[in-house]
Backbone as JSON, one array per atom type, in Angstrom:
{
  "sequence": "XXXXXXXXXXXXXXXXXXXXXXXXXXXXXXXXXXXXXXXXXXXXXXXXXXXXXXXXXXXXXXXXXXXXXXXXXXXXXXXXXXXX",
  "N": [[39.43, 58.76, 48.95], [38.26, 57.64, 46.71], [39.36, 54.83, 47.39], [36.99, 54.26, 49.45], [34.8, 53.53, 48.22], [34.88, 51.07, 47.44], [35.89, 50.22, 45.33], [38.31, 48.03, 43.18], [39.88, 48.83, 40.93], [40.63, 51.46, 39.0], [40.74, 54.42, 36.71], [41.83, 58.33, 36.22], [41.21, 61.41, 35.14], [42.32, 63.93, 36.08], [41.58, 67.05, 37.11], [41.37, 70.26, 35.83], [42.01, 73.12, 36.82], [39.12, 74.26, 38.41], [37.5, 72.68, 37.02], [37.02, 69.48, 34.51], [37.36, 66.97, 36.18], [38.04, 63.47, 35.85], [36.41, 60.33, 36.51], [36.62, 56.83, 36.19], [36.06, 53.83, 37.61], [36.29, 50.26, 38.61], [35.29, 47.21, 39.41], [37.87, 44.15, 39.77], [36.85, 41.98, 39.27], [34.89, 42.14, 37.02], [35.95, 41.62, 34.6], [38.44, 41.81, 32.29], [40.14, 44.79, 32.1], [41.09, 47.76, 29.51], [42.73, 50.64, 29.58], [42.18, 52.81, 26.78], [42.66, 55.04, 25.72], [43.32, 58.62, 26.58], [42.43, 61.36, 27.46], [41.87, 65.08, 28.59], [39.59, 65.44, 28.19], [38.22, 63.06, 28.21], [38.38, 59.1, 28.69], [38.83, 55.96, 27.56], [37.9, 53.12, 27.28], [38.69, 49.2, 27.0], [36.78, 46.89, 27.56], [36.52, 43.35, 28.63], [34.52, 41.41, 29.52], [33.63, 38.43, 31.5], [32.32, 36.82, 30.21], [33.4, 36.55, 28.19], [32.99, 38.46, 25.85], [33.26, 41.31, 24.93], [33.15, 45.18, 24.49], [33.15, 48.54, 24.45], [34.04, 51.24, 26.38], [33.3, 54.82, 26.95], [34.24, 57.73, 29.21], [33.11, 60.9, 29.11], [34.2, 64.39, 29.31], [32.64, 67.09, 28.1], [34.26, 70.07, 27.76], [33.43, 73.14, 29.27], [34.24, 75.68, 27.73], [33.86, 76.87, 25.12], [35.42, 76.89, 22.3], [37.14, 75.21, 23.02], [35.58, 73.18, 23.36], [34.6, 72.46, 20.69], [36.82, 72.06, 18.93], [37.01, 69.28, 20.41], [34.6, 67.99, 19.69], [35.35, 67.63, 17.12], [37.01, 65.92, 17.32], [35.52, 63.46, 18.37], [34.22, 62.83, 16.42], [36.26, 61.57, 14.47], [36.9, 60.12, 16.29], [35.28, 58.08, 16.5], [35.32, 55.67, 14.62], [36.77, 53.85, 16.02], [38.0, 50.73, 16.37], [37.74, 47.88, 18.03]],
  "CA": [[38.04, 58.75, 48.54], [38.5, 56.12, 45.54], [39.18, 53.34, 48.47], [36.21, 54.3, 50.47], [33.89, 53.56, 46.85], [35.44, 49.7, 47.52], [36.61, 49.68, 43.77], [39.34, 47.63, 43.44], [40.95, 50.05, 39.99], [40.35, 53.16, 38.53], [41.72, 55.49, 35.74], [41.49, 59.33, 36.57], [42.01, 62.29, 34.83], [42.68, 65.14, 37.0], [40.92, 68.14, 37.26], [42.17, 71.55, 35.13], [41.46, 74.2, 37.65], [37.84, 74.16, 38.58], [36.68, 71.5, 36.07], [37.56, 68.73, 33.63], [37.66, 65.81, 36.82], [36.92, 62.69, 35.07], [36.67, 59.24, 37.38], [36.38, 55.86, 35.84], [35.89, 52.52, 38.33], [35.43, 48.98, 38.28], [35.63, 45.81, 40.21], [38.23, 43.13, 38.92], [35.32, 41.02, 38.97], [34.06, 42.34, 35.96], [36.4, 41.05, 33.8], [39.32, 42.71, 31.88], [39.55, 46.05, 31.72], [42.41, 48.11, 29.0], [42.68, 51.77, 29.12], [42.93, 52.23, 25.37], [43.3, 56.71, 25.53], [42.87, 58.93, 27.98], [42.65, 63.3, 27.42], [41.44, 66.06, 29.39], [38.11, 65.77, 27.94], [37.32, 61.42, 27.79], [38.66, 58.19, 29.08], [37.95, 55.21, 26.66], [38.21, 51.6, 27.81], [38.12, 48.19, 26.21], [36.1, 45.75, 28.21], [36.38, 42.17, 28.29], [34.19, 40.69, 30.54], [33.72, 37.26, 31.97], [31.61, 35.54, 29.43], [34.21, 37.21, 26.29], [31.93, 39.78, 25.31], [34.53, 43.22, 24.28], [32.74, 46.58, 24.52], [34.05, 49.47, 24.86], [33.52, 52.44, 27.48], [34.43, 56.44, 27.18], [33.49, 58.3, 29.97], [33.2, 62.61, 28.57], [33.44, 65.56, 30.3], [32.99, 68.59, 27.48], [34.55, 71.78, 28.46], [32.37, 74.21, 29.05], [34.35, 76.55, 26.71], [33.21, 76.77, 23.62], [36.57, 76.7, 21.25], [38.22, 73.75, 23.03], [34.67, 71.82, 23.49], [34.1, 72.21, 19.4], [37.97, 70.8, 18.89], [36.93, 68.17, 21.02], [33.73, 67.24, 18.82], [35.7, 66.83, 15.78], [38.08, 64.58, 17.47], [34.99, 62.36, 18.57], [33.92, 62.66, 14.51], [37.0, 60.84, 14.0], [37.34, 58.59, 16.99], [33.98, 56.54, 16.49], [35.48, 54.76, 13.92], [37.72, 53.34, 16.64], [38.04, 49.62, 16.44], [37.67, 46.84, 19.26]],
  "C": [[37.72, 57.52, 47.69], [38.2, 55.22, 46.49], [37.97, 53.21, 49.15], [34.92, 53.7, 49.6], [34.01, 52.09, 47.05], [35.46, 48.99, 45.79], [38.15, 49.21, 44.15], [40.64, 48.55, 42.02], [40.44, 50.9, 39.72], [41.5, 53.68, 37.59], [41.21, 57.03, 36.15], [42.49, 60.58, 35.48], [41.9, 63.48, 35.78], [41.99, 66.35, 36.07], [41.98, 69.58, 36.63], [41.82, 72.63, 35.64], [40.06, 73.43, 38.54], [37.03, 72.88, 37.74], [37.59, 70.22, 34.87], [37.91, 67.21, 34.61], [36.97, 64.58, 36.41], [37.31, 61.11, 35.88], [36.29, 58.04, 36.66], [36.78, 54.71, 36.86], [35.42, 51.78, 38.13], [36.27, 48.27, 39.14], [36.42, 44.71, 39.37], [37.39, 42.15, 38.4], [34.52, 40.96, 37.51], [34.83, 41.21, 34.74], [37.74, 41.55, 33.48], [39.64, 44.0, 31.3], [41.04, 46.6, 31.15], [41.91, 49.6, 29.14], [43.27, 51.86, 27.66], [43.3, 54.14, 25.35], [42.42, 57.36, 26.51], [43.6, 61.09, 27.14], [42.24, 64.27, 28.54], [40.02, 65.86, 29.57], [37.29, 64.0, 27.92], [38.83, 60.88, 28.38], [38.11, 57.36, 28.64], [38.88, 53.87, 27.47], [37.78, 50.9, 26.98], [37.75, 47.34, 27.43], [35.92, 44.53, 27.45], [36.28, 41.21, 29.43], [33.94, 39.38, 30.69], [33.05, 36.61, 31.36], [32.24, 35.94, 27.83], [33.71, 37.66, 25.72], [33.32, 41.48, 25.36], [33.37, 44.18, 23.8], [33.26, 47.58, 24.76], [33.09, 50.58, 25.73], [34.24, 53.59, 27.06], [33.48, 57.29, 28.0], [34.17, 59.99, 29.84], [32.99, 63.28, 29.62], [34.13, 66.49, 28.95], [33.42, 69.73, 27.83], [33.27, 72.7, 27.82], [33.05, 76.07, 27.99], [34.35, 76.5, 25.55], [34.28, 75.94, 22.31], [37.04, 75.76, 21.71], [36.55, 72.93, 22.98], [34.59, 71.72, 21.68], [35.31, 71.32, 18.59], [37.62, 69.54, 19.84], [36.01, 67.48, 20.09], [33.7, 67.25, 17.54], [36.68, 65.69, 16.28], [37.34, 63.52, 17.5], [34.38, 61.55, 16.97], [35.0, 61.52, 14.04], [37.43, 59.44, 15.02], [35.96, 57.43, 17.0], [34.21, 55.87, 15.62], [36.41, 53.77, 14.67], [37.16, 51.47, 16.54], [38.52, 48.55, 17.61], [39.11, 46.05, 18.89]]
}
């Protein structure tokens, strides 16, 4: 499926039953891409694209159950201080 998207990488977290499938793609083209952490619930990237500009990416999927999604949104409490 991925190949058919004509991305040339990808990071993936796999699916926990029924839910939690989280897909991240990009074209080398862009620039340089680091997986910097990767959970059940997010996939964070450092981007460093072709004119040296560093941003970062985290692409979320909250569980829809209550007690792990609320441990999840203290972890993000503590990961936005994350540094480029």
């Amino acid at each position: 499926m991925i190949r058919k998207l004509r991305f040339d990488c990808f990071t993936v977290v796999d699916a926990q039953g029924f839910s939690g499938l989280i897909w991240v793609l990009w074209k080398k083209s862009i620039g340089h891409v680091q997986v910097v952490f990767k959970s059940s619930q997010m996939i964070s990237l450092v981007i460093t694209d072709n004119r040296n500009s560093q941003w970062a990416l985290s692409a979320v999927y909250a569980s829809p159950t209550p007690s792990i999604r609320e441990q999840f949104w203290q972890f993000l409490c503590e990961f936005r201080d994350f540094d480029l």
